[in-house]
mmCIF file of C-alpha atoms in Angstrom:
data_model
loop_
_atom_site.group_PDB
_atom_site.id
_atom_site.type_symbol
_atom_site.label_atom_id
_atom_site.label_comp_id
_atom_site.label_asym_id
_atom_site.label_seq_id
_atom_site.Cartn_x
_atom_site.Cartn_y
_atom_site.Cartn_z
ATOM 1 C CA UNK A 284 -85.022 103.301 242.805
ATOM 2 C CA UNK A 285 -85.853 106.106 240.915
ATOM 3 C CA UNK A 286 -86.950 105.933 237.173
ATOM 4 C CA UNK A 287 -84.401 106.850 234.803
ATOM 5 C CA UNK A 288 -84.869 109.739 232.456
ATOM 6 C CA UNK A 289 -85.226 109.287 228.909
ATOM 7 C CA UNK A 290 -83.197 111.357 226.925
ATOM 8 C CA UNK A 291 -84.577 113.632 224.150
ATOM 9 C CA UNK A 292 -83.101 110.757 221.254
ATOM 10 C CA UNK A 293 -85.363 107.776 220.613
ATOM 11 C CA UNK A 294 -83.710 104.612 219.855
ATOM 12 C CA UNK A 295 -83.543 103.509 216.298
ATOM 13 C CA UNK A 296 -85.567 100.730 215.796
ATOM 14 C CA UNK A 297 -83.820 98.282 213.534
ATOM 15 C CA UNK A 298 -85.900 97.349 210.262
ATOM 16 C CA UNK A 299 -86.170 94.313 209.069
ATOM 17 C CA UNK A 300 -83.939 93.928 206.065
ATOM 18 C CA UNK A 301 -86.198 92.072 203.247
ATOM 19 C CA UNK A 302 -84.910 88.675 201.997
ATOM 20 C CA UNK A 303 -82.729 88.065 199.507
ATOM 21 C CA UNK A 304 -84.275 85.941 197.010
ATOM 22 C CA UNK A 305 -82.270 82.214 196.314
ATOM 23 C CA UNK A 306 -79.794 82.192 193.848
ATOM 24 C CA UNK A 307 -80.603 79.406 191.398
ATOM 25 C CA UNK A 308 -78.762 76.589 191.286
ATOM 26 C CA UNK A 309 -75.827 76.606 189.015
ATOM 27 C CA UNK A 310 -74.211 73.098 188.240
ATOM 28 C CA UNK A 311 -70.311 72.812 188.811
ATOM 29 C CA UNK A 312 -69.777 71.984 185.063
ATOM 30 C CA UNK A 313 -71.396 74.991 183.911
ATOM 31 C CA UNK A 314 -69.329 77.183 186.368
ATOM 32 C CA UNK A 315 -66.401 75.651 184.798
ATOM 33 C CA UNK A 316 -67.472 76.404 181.621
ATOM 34 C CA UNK A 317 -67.214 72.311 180.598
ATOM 35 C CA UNK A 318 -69.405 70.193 178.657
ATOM 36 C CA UNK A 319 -68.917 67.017 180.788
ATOM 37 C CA UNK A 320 -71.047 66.157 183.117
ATOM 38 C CA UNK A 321 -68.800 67.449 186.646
ATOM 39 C CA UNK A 322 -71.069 65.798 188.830
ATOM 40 C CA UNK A 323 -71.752 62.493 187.424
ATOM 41 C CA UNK A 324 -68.011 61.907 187.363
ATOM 42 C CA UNK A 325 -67.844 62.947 190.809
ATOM 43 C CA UNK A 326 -70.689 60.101 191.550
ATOM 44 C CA UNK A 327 -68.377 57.667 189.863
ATOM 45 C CA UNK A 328 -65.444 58.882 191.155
ATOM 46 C CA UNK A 329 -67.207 58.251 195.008
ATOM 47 C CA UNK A 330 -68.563 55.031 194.054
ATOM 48 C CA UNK A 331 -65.760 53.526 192.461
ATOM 49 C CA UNK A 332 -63.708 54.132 195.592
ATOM 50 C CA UNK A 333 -60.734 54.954 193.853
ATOM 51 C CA UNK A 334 -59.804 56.809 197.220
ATOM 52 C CA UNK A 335 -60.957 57.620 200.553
ATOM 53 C CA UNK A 336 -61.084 61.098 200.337
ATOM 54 C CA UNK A 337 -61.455 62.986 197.576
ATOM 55 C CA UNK A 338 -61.203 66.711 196.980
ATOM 56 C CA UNK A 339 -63.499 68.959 195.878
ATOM 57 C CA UNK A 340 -62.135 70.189 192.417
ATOM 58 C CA UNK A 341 -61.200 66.900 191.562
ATOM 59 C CA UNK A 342 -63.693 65.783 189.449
ATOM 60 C CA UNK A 343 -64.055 69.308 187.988
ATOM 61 C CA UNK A 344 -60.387 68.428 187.096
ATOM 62 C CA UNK A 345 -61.117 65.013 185.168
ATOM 63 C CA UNK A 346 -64.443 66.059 183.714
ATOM 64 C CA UNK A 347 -61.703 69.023 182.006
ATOM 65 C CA UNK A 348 -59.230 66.389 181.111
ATOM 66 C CA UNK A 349 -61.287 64.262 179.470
ATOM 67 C CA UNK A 350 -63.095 67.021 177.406
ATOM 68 C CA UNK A 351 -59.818 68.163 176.358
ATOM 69 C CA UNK A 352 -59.248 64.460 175.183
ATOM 70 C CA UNK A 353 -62.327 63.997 173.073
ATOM 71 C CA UNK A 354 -62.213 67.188 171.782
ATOM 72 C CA UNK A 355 -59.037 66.072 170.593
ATOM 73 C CA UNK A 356 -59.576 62.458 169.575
ATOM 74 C CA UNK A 357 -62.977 64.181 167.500
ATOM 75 C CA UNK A 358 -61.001 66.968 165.420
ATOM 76 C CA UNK A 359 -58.226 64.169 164.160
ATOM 77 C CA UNK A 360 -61.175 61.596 163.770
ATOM 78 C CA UNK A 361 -62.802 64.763 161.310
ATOM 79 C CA UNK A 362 -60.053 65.168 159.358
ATOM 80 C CA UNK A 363 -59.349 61.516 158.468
ATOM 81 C CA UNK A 364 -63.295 61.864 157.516
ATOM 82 C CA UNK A 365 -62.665 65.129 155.339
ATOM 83 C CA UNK A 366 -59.609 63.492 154.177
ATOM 84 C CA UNK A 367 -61.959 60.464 152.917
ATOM 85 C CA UNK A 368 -64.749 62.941 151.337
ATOM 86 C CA UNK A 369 -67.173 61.882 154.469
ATOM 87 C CA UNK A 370 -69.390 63.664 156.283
ATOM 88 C CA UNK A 371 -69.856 61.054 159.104
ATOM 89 C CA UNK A 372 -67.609 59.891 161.392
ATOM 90 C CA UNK A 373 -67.271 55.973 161.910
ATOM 91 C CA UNK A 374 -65.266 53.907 164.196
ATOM 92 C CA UNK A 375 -62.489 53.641 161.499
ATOM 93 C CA UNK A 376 -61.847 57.196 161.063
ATOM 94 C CA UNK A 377 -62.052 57.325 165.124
ATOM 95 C CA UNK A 378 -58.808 54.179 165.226
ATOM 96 C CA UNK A 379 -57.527 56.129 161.997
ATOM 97 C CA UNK A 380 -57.192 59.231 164.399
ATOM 98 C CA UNK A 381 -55.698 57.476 167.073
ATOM 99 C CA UNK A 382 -53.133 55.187 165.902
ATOM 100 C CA UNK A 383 -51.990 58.301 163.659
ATOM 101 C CA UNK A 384 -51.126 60.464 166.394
ATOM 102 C CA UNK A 385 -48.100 59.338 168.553
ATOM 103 C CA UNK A 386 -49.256 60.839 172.150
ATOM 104 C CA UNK A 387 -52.804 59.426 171.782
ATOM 105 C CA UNK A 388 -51.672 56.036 170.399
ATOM 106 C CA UNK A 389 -49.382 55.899 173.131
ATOM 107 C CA UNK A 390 -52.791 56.346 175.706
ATOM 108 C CA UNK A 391 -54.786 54.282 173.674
ATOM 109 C CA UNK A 392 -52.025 51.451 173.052
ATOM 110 C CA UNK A 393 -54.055 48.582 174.842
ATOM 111 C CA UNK A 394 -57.398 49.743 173.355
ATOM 112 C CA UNK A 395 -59.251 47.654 170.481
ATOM 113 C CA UNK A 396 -61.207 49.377 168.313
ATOM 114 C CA UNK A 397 -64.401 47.270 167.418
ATOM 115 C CA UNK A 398 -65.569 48.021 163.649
ATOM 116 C CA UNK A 399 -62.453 49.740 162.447
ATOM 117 C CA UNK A 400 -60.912 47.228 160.661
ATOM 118 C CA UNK A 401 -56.667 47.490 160.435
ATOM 119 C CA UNK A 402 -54.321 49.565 160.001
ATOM 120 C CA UNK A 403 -53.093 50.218 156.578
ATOM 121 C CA UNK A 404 -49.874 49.100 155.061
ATOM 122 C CA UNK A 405 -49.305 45.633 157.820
ATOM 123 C CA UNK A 406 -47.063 45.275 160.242
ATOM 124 C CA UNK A 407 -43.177 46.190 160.079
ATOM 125 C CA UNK A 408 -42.650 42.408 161.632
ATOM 126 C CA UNK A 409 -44.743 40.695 159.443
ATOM 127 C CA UNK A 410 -43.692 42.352 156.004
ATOM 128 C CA UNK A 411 -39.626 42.105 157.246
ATOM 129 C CA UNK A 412 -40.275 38.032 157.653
ATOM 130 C CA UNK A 413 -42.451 37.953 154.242
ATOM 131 C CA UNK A 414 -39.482 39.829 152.777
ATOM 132 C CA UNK A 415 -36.749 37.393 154.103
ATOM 133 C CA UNK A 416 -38.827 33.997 153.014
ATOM 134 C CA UNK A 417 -39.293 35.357 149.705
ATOM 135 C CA UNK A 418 -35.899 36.373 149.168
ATOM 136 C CA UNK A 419 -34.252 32.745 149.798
ATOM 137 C CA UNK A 420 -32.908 30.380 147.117
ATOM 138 C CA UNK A 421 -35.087 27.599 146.339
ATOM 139 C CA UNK A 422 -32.158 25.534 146.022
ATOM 140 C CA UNK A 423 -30.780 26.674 149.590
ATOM 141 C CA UNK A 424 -30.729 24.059 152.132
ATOM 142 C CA UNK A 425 -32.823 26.119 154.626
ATOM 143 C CA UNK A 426 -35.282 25.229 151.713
ATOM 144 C CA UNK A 427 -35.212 22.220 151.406
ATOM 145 C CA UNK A 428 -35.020 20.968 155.234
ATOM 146 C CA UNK A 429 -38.332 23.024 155.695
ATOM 147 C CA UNK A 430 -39.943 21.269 152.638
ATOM 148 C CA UNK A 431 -38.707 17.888 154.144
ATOM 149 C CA UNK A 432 -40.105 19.264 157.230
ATOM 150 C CA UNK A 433 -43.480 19.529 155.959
ATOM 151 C CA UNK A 434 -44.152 16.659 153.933
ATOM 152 C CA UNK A 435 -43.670 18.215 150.527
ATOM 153 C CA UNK A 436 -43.697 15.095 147.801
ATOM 154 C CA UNK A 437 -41.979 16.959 145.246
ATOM 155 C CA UNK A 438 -38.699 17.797 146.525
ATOM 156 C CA UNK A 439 -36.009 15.038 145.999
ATOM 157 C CA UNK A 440 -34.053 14.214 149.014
ATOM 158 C CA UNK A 441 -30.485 12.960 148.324
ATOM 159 C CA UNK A 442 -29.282 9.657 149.721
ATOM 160 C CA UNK A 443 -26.540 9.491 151.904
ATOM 161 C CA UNK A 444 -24.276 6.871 153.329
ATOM 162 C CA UNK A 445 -27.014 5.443 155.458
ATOM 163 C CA UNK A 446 -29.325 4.965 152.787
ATOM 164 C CA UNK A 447 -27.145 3.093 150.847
ATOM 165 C CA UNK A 448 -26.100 0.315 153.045
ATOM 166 C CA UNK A 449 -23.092 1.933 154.223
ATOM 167 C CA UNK A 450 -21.881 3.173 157.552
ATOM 168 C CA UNK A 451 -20.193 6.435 158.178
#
């Protein structure tokens, strides 16, 4: 076999394309712009075992939600404080927040605040049977059977046909 002819063109000769350098790491919560820590929660998320699978943007998601919650939970918490000439925020103005607002007390209804004391102003149950005890005769016999009930020495009991020998 005869050698082939080389054409008057020369091949191009590829060059080697110089690498790109990394791009630095860039954590999920600060590519969606959150404060929370995205993958922490996705940690938990896996180790709680809420679910087999989980998807990516999921904890992305909750880290957002519950951002959005404190942020809330924080502003209403600063205006009780502001409201009460503070500058520091406590547990109570925290419950204060909370119970205040219908949606969050409504999310937060089985929660127990430690350090926040009570809510003002009682209970509605408590003051409505305060209000019906106080506004009964003394002379009433709802009174008086309770008194008898309890032991009370100074209310006089009146006899009745048993007591005095004679049978109804």
């Amino acid at each position: 076999m005869p050698p082939k002819k080389q054409s008057g063109t020369k091949k191009a000769t590829k060059t080697k394309k110089e690498p790109t350098p990394p791009r630095p790491h860039v954590a999920a919560q600060t590519r969606a712009e959150l404060l929370f820590p995205v993958g922490r929660i996705a940690r938990y998320l896996r180790k709680g075992r809420y679910a087999q699978r989980l998807g990516k943007n999921s904890a992305v998601f909750l880290a957002a939600v519950m951002e959005y919650i404190v942020a809330e939970v924080i502003e209403l918490a600063g205006n009780q404080a502001t409201s009460q000439k503070r500058r520091r925020l406590n547990p109570r103005h925290i419950m204060l927040a909370i119970r205040s607002d219908e949606e969050l007390n409504r999310l937060f209804s089985e929660v127990t605040f430690a350090s926040s004391g009570v809510l003002p102003g009682g209970r509605p149950v408590v003051i409505d049977m305060e209000e019906t005890n106080n506004n009964e005769d003394p002379g009433s016999a709802a009174s008086s059977t309770r008194s008898e009930q309890n032991g009370d020495p100074g209310t006089e009991e009146t006899s009745g046909p048993e007591e005095n020998g004679e049978e109804p």
